[in-house]
Each structure stands twice: as structure tokens, then as C-alpha cells.
XYZ file of C-alpha atoms in Angstrom:
454
model
C 0.000 0.000 0.000
C 1.360 3.446 -0.899
C 2.329 5.417 2.189
C 0.138 8.377 1.205
C -2.900 6.084 1.091
C -2.238 4.446 4.428
C -4.774 5.336 7.110
C -3.705 7.057 10.310
C -4.539 4.037 12.448
C -2.360 1.775 10.317
C 0.532 4.242 10.381
C 0.259 4.464 14.164
C 0.186 0.681 14.514
C 3.295 0.325 12.349
C 5.078 2.999 14.340
C 4.217 1.319 17.636
C 5.532 -1.981 16.285
C 8.687 -0.737 14.594
C 9.851 2.289 16.605
C 10.922 2.525 20.225
C 8.327 3.852 22.660
C 10.952 6.361 23.768
C 10.506 8.085 20.376
C 7.468 9.994 21.535
C 4.748 11.711 19.562
C 3.121 15.084 20.086
C -0.435 14.650 21.384
C 0.011 10.942 22.216
C -3.665 10.474 23.093
C -4.663 11.558 19.591
C -1.594 12.032 17.375
C -1.749 13.999 14.146
C -0.653 12.485 10.835
C 0.944 15.311 8.893
C 1.324 14.927 5.144
C 2.492 18.343 3.900
C 3.394 21.845 5.010
C 4.089 25.314 3.700
C 5.114 28.526 5.411
C 3.693 28.582 8.940
C 1.086 25.912 8.226
C 0.973 22.117 8.377
C -1.725 19.864 6.911
C -2.985 16.498 8.103
C -4.157 13.571 5.996
C -7.693 14.992 5.941
C -6.466 18.321 4.609
C -7.007 20.205 7.871
C -4.661 23.187 8.237
C -2.796 23.786 11.494
C -1.046 27.023 12.459
C 2.436 26.042 13.619
C 3.570 28.103 16.616
C 6.498 25.920 17.696
C 8.550 24.694 14.738
C 11.734 26.733 14.923
C 13.459 24.188 12.652
C 11.459 25.377 9.630
C 13.012 28.760 10.287
C 12.060 30.649 7.122
C 8.900 28.595 6.624
C 8.081 24.964 5.940
C 9.268 23.824 2.507
C 10.333 27.300 1.456
C 10.538 27.102 -2.351
C 13.913 28.869 -2.615
C 15.503 26.538 -0.066
C 13.973 23.470 -1.720
C 15.157 24.696 -5.122
C 18.715 25.299 -3.884
C 18.969 21.730 -2.540
C 17.439 20.250 -5.700
C 19.693 22.131 -8.089
C 22.886 21.307 -6.208
C 21.841 17.661 -5.815
C 21.679 17.402 -9.590
C 25.267 18.601 -9.985
C 27.415 17.365 -7.086
C 27.081 16.200 -3.513
C 30.254 14.989 -1.872
C 32.329 15.544 1.241
C 34.367 18.628 2.069
C 37.769 17.095 1.219
C 37.411 18.477 -2.299
C 37.600 22.178 -3.037
C 34.171 23.680 -3.633
C 32.925 27.267 -3.619
C 29.773 26.607 -1.596
C 31.568 25.892 1.665
C 33.809 28.937 1.520
C 30.984 31.180 0.307
C 28.838 29.989 3.186
C 31.571 30.421 5.793
C 32.169 33.931 4.480
C 28.451 34.797 4.712
C 28.224 33.469 8.270
C 31.358 35.373 9.275
C 29.729 38.612 8.145
C 26.950 38.119 10.744
C 29.308 37.463 13.687
C 31.858 39.465 15.659
C 35.181 39.573 13.823
C 36.865 37.402 16.443
C 34.637 34.418 15.537
C 36.147 33.600 12.164
C 36.831 29.831 11.984
C 34.001 27.441 11.083
C 33.344 23.714 11.369
C 30.307 22.238 9.605
C 28.327 19.316 10.972
C 24.899 17.674 10.751
C 23.121 18.513 14.009
C 23.114 20.771 17.014
C 24.143 17.838 19.175
C 27.227 17.290 17.022
C 27.997 21.003 17.224
C 27.871 21.095 21.018
C 29.930 17.910 21.272
C 32.616 19.479 19.092
C 32.469 22.689 21.140
C 33.165 20.610 24.246
C 36.173 18.989 22.544
C 37.481 22.375 21.388
C 37.196 23.881 24.853
C 38.913 20.972 26.538
C 41.738 20.968 24.053
C 42.318 24.721 24.243
C 42.182 24.996 28.043
C 43.673 21.650 29.008
C 40.832 21.430 31.537
C 37.929 19.001 31.746
C 35.077 20.404 33.849
C 31.975 22.195 32.586
C 29.627 24.736 34.173
C 26.029 24.648 32.931
C 22.727 26.257 33.828
C 20.081 24.372 35.733
C 17.399 22.743 33.543
C 19.621 23.142 30.451
C 19.515 20.834 27.446
C 22.405 20.764 24.964
C 21.810 17.598 22.939
C 21.266 13.855 22.917
C 24.846 12.537 22.607
C 26.253 10.892 25.719
C 28.716 13.752 26.224
C 25.836 16.240 26.152
C 23.415 14.299 28.301
C 26.159 14.600 30.927
C 25.992 18.417 30.747
C 22.193 18.675 30.442
C 20.480 18.752 33.861
C 17.149 18.457 32.038
C 18.231 14.922 31.095
C 20.856 13.659 33.525
C 18.650 14.122 36.584
C 16.347 11.417 35.199
C 19.242 9.125 34.257
C 22.618 8.596 35.914
C 22.762 11.817 37.864
C 25.356 14.567 37.921
C 28.964 13.756 37.106
C 31.667 15.138 39.398
C 33.060 17.239 36.548
C 29.728 18.991 35.914
C 28.834 22.091 37.948
C 25.330 23.568 37.856
C 24.582 27.284 38.235
C 21.080 28.663 38.846
C 18.963 29.444 35.810
C 18.852 33.265 35.458
C 15.062 33.282 35.752
C 13.799 36.592 37.131
C 10.256 35.243 37.563
C 10.899 32.008 39.472
C 14.567 32.066 40.458
C 16.195 33.350 43.662
C 16.696 36.842 42.156
C 13.459 38.150 40.738
C 12.058 41.177 38.956
C 12.208 43.290 42.136
C 15.960 42.691 42.627
C 18.072 45.832 42.004
C 20.630 43.988 39.829
C 19.604 40.430 38.945
C 22.278 40.133 36.238
C 25.102 40.686 38.727
C 23.410 38.469 41.329
C 23.048 35.510 38.986
C 26.577 36.018 37.642
C 27.861 35.949 41.227
C 26.267 32.525 41.550
C 28.388 31.393 38.602
C 31.422 32.797 40.426
C 30.523 30.818 43.535
C 30.126 27.633 41.470
C 33.576 28.208 39.963
C 35.124 28.909 43.381
C 33.685 25.709 44.867
C 34.947 23.671 41.919
C 38.444 25.121 42.202
C 38.533 24.547 45.949
C 37.802 20.879 45.195
C 40.760 20.791 42.801
C 38.659 20.925 39.625
C 39.575 22.942 36.507
C 36.934 24.613 34.336
C 37.063 24.072 30.568
C 33.852 25.828 29.598
C 30.569 27.409 30.540
C 27.767 26.231 28.225
C 24.701 28.450 28.057
C 21.783 28.685 25.673
C 21.635 32.352 24.765
C 17.921 32.159 25.621
C 17.242 29.022 27.679
C 14.326 27.271 26.010
C 13.715 23.966 27.802
C 14.266 25.921 31.031
C 11.058 27.835 30.305
C 11.637 30.430 27.553
C 13.981 32.449 29.744
C 15.417 35.839 28.789
C 18.543 36.344 30.945
C 18.908 39.856 32.360
C 21.141 42.109 30.269
C 24.720 42.047 31.516
C 24.534 38.519 32.903
C 26.659 36.861 30.203
C 29.583 39.328 30.344
C 29.805 38.991 34.133
C 29.406 35.199 34.048
C 32.085 35.024 31.335
C 34.440 37.031 33.529
C 34.177 34.392 36.278
C 34.640 31.555 33.793
C 37.607 33.139 32.032
C 39.462 33.930 35.263
C 39.309 30.172 35.877
C 40.817 29.550 32.425
C 37.550 28.443 30.815
C 35.738 29.389 27.604
C 32.218 30.722 27.116
C 30.103 28.641 24.710
C 26.926 30.310 23.434
C 24.401 27.714 22.287
C 22.355 29.441 19.564
C 20.751 26.246 18.262
C 17.219 27.270 19.243
C 17.411 31.035 18.910
C 19.931 32.173 16.290
C 19.486 33.561 12.773
C 17.409 36.643 13.531
C 14.735 35.055 15.702
C 15.156 37.674 18.423
C 14.504 40.454 15.915
C 16.748 43.087 17.489
C 19.874 41.151 16.540
C 20.928 38.283 14.306
C 22.267 36.337 17.292
C 20.598 36.123 20.691
C 23.887 36.507 22.584
C 24.050 40.043 21.155
C 21.159 40.975 23.456
C 23.761 40.964 26.230
C 25.605 43.997 24.825
C 27.801 44.976 21.897
C 31.016 44.253 23.775
C 30.176 40.674 24.708
C 31.709 38.024 22.434
C 31.567 34.285 23.234
C 34.600 32.105 22.578
C 32.520 29.536 20.718
C 29.066 29.731 19.116
C 27.093 26.634 18.158
C 24.310 26.581 15.550
C 21.734 24.027 14.440
C 18.024 23.527 13.730
C 17.091 26.788 11.970
C 20.421 26.979 10.129
C 19.188 24.516 7.485
C 15.402 25.007 7.593
C 14.938 21.273 8.111
C 18.029 20.100 6.254
C 20.562 18.362 8.578
C 23.075 21.176 8.933
C 24.948 22.621 11.908
C 27.985 24.752 12.596
C 30.550 25.707 15.211
C 32.166 29.145 15.006
C 35.233 29.941 17.090
C 38.432 31.965 17.258
C 41.741 31.407 15.525
C 43.387 30.661 18.882
C 40.919 27.921 19.799
C 41.093 26.414 16.299
C 44.909 26.371 16.328
C 44.968 24.556 19.659
C 42.653 21.915 18.220
C 44.775 21.585 15.078
C 47.916 21.124 17.196
C 46.717 17.653 18.202
C 47.553 16.482 14.686
C 44.234 14.618 14.625
C 42.141 15.467 11.564
C 38.595 16.700 12.050
C 36.309 15.185 9.425
C 32.548 14.973 9.045
C 31.253 12.854 6.166
C 28.232 15.004 5.378
C 29.006 18.265 7.194
C 29.784 21.075 4.767
C 28.695 19.169 1.674
C 27.883 21.247 -1.432
C 24.164 20.557 -0.928
C 24.180 21.456 2.768
C 26.028 24.691 2.104
C 23.689 25.524 -0.797
C 20.796 25.126 1.629
C 22.533 27.259 4.253
C 23.177 30.005 1.714
C 19.543 29.888 0.590
C 18.323 30.303 4.171
C 20.492 33.410 4.554
C 19.210 34.711 1.215
C 15.577 34.296 2.299
C 16.210 35.934 5.667
C 17.662 38.923 3.854
C 15.272 39.182 0.903
C 12.133 38.754 2.995
C 13.494 40.910 5.843
C 12.530 38.239 8.329
C 14.645 39.582 11.170
C 12.732 42.887 11.090
C 9.522 40.887 10.639
C 10.290 38.877 13.792
C 10.770 42.098 15.726
C 7.505 43.594 14.464
C 5.305 40.519 14.848
C 6.969 39.510 18.116
C 6.301 42.918 19.679
C 2.661 42.686 18.564
C 2.322 39.167 19.978
C 3.862 40.198 23.311
C 1.469 43.135 23.607
C -1.555 40.928 22.880
C -0.383 38.416 25.468
C 0.187 41.136 28.072
C -3.430 42.204 27.549
C -4.440 38.597 28.264
C -2.369 38.619 31.451
C -4.506 41.493 32.699
C -7.647 39.433 31.956
C -6.637 36.000 33.213
C -5.071 35.393 36.667
C -3.645 32.068 35.484
C -1.084 33.992 33.398
C 1.764 34.754 35.768
C 4.365 36.102 33.384
C 4.823 37.069 29.746
C 8.433 37.111 28.557
C 10.291 36.999 25.310
C 11.965 38.865 22.501
C 11.183 38.677 18.796
C 9.544 35.357 17.938
C 10.767 33.665 21.122
C 7.979 34.062 23.679
C 6.916 32.284 26.855
C 3.616 32.410 28.773
C 4.126 31.187 32.343
C 0.905 29.736 33.780
C 0.447 29.707 37.554
C -2.029 28.310 40.073
C -1.517 31.080 42.587
C -0.059 34.562 42.304
C 1.617 34.495 45.716
C 3.414 31.145 45.345
C 3.682 31.088 41.533
C 3.006 27.344 41.635
C 3.244 25.986 38.056
C -0.152 25.304 36.484
C 1.067 22.104 34.833
C -2.254 20.340 34.306
C -3.931 23.494 33.090
C -1.142 24.107 30.582
C -1.489 20.582 29.193
C -5.256 21.008 28.914
C -4.842 24.341 27.156
C -2.417 22.859 24.605
C -4.886 20.043 23.935
C -7.756 22.491 23.419
C -5.649 24.625 21.078
C -4.883 21.539 18.992
C -8.638 20.994 18.628
C -8.699 24.518 17.189
C -5.892 23.615 14.735
C -3.197 25.528 16.591
C 0.070 23.750 17.435
C 1.588 24.908 20.701
C 3.627 23.155 23.363
C 4.946 23.594 26.898
C 8.381 23.846 28.450
C 9.994 24.714 31.761
C 10.746 22.606 34.843
C 7.033 22.570 35.641
C 5.922 22.008 32.022
C 3.700 25.046 32.512
C 5.229 27.580 30.111
C 3.531 27.929 26.737
C 6.303 28.326 24.182
C 6.069 30.315 20.980
C 8.894 29.640 18.490
C 7.087 29.669 15.147
C 8.517 29.834 11.647
C 9.742 33.374 11.007
C 6.948 34.036 8.497
C 4.379 33.853 11.335
C 2.141 36.859 10.705
C 0.270 39.579 12.582
C -2.982 37.826 11.649
C -1.626 34.535 12.990
C -0.715 36.219 16.272
C -4.157 37.788 16.602
C -6.019 34.566 15.782
C -3.954 32.462 18.188
C -4.360 34.919 21.061
C -8.105 35.249 20.434
C -8.442 31.482 20.673
C -6.231 31.423 23.778
C -8.497 34.047 25.364
C -11.639 32.049 24.538
C -10.263 28.826 26.018
C -8.991 30.522 29.179
C -12.362 32.240 29.635
C -14.122 28.890 29.267
C -11.743 27.293 31.780
C -12.433 30.066 34.293
C -16.202 29.735 33.862
C -15.982 26.004 34.523
C -13.957 26.618 37.691
C -16.544 29.151 38.908
C -19.373 26.700 38.167
C -17.631 23.957 40.138
C -17.108 26.272 43.102
C -20.789 27.281 43.029
C -21.905 23.650 42.985
C -19.596 22.783 45.899
C -20.932 25.678 47.975
C -24.496 24.704 47.205
C -23.768 21.123 48.213
C -22.464 22.458 51.524
C -25.696 24.393 52.080
C -24.245 27.815 51.219
C -26.511 30.294 49.357
């Protein structure tokens, strides 16, 4: 039977038989069978159209015709590894270099964000001669064994924390120890990094790197206070370590104000290594590590060749160049700023209407809605968030949750997400929240009546 004619139930049965149960589906109670997509929309086997609010991999839009065309045309001519001279790889490296601080001028091409972060770890260890890593609480940096070890989001459910991993508090000004009323949360959270470094050194440990997502996503769509990275980097560098900015979720203009999210921390702040993935290839398996000449030379001094069979292939680099072309031609960075500001304002209006919304945070098309049970305690509204996501799916809107309490609605849509999309999604969010509140009031009334209250 042709795959496109297979019914959803049969596809699900085959998946359950042939794939591991650990490879989970969205909406497991009633999964969606997607058959095509375009722009910010996805379509199921019945032709129903869903507005995609979470797919930051399809950065410039699902199946963007210029990106598809670039891959197709290059595939017809040559696709081989990077051991042969080819213009695409140097053209692409040159284009990427033009978006970054001058210091970050050496590039390695890979297939995934996980590979990029693994290489960044190797680079840092080779350059510093140290082994240990400082990470943020609730961080996730990839699925390779080396990265599970530095991802509290994962290792706390597995083998626990290794002695060479040191965890600093997430710079969350809504839930963390230093909140929105603190006079200088950036300095306070950076001081925590300093204390982590001091404790490690007192135990005889040596810091190779500090890994930080420029905007922690799994941690709950966090926007670190401005000035935090430069101060944290100062503590790391005095210990001989490097600062690794993980831009896999948030790079390539998503934040609107800048091309890279680490640039939100100030013009003078420059990481030692930047890792890229997901949006870099718009769905094509492409990733990159950018670093300095000094770090690259230290890695080269080992005499061990770095080689990646598919990384930097002519097709991958053609795709990467096409993504940059689309970002520029369609002015998607400015678009992200405009639409993101509109979305944030609409959501702030909802916060004033619905007590369950504890916090609205974000920049550009990276936005989080933190749902709470109680304003005083800020207890995560985990069940309510899951219910809301399910109801939105019934309205053909794809949204998901993140954060330690799985209570933060996350918006990371394709960059072509429009003002109309933002308005429609927030209107539906308002309607569902209003309905939820009415049901809660009805239940309270029934309970009081049952107790004999008027």
C-alpha cells in the first residue's frame, strides 16, 4: 500500500511496532498524521490546516521554495564531502562570518546541534587543558552521551550529575532566587556562577567551559537579564575556561533586534565559541561551530584530523546560503521584531484578563507564557497548561509547553508567522482561558451549594 494512502490508524500501529516507545509523539492520546506543510502551516491527511507556533526548525517557513530549489539544483550537480575544493563551503563560511563578531572567524560544519555542542566541548577541553563544565540548571544541549552529561534536564532522570559537571542557577527573574524586584539580577546571577567556579576550584577541579543557551528554552523560555553573560564570562575566564553560546534554538534573527541572541547581552560581549543548528538549514541536517583562531589552532595542534562525512557538503552549504538569502530578501529579522512585539502586547493584555497567566516574557519570535495556580506562590499550572495545549490543537493551533514545571507555553514559530496569525492564536487562547475560568466558577458554586451555602 502506498504510504500516502495508508490510514492514520495503520501508520500508528506500524510505528508502535517498529519504533521505540521512547521516540514519543506530540499529542500521544490523539496524534496527528501530517502529510504536507508550507510557510507557517501544516496539513494532516484529511487536509485540515494547522497554524504552527512551535517549529523553529522550519526557520524561514516549511518547505520554502527557494531553499527546496537550492537543494534540488545542487543535488543534480554534485554532492560529496568537504575534502574536495568547492565554492559553496567557503561562500557559506564567508556569509556566516559577516553576521558574527570579527573574532569568531573559523568554522566547522556538521549535521546537528548535538554534534555542534559535542565538538564545542572537545574544542574547549583541548584549548584549556581542563575538563570540567559549568552549565545552567534545567539546560539541554543535545542527545549525545557527552551532552546528556551536561544537560540537567536529562541527567537528573538518568545517571545523575557527574563530578566534573557544575550547575549554576537558571537566570530566571520570575521564578529564580533573584526576581524582577531585585536591584541587579544580572550581577546576582553572575555571582552565583562565580561561587560555582570557586567551589569547583577549591575541590581541585579545573573549568574548561561554561555552556549556556543564549535564551534558555527547555528551562522555560527564559530571557537572561542584560549584563549577565559578560559577568558570568568574567568568572569563567578567570578560571581559564571558555564561554560557549548555544544558539541552536534562537539564532538567525529570531530575536529580531539582533541576528544572534547573545548580542542581546551587549555589543562588547563576544563568546569564545558559538554553536548553531536547527534553523540553520530550515529542516536540512546542517549545523555549525564558530570559534576563534586561537581555539582552532589549539585543536589543530593535536595532529588529529577533524572530518565529518556530510558536514559542509555542497548541498548542505547551498541550503545554508539559501536560508540566509531568504532571511535577507524577505526581511525576516525585522519581521520577527515587528510581529513579536505585537504578539507580546496581545499576550500582556491577556495577562490582565486572566489570573492564570503569571508572566509574559520573550523577545522577537521567542515568547513564553508562564501559567500559575496562585499569584503568591507562583506554583506551576502544569495540568492546566497541558489542557490548554490540547484544546488549542482541537482549534488547529500547534503549541507546546516547556519549563521545569511544564507550565510555560512556548512560541517559536517559523519566522513568516504573521500579525494575523498572532491575533487569531491569542483570540483562541483568550476564549479557552475564559471557558476554563467559567468552569472553575461553576464547580465552586456547585460545591458551595452542596455544603448548604446560598
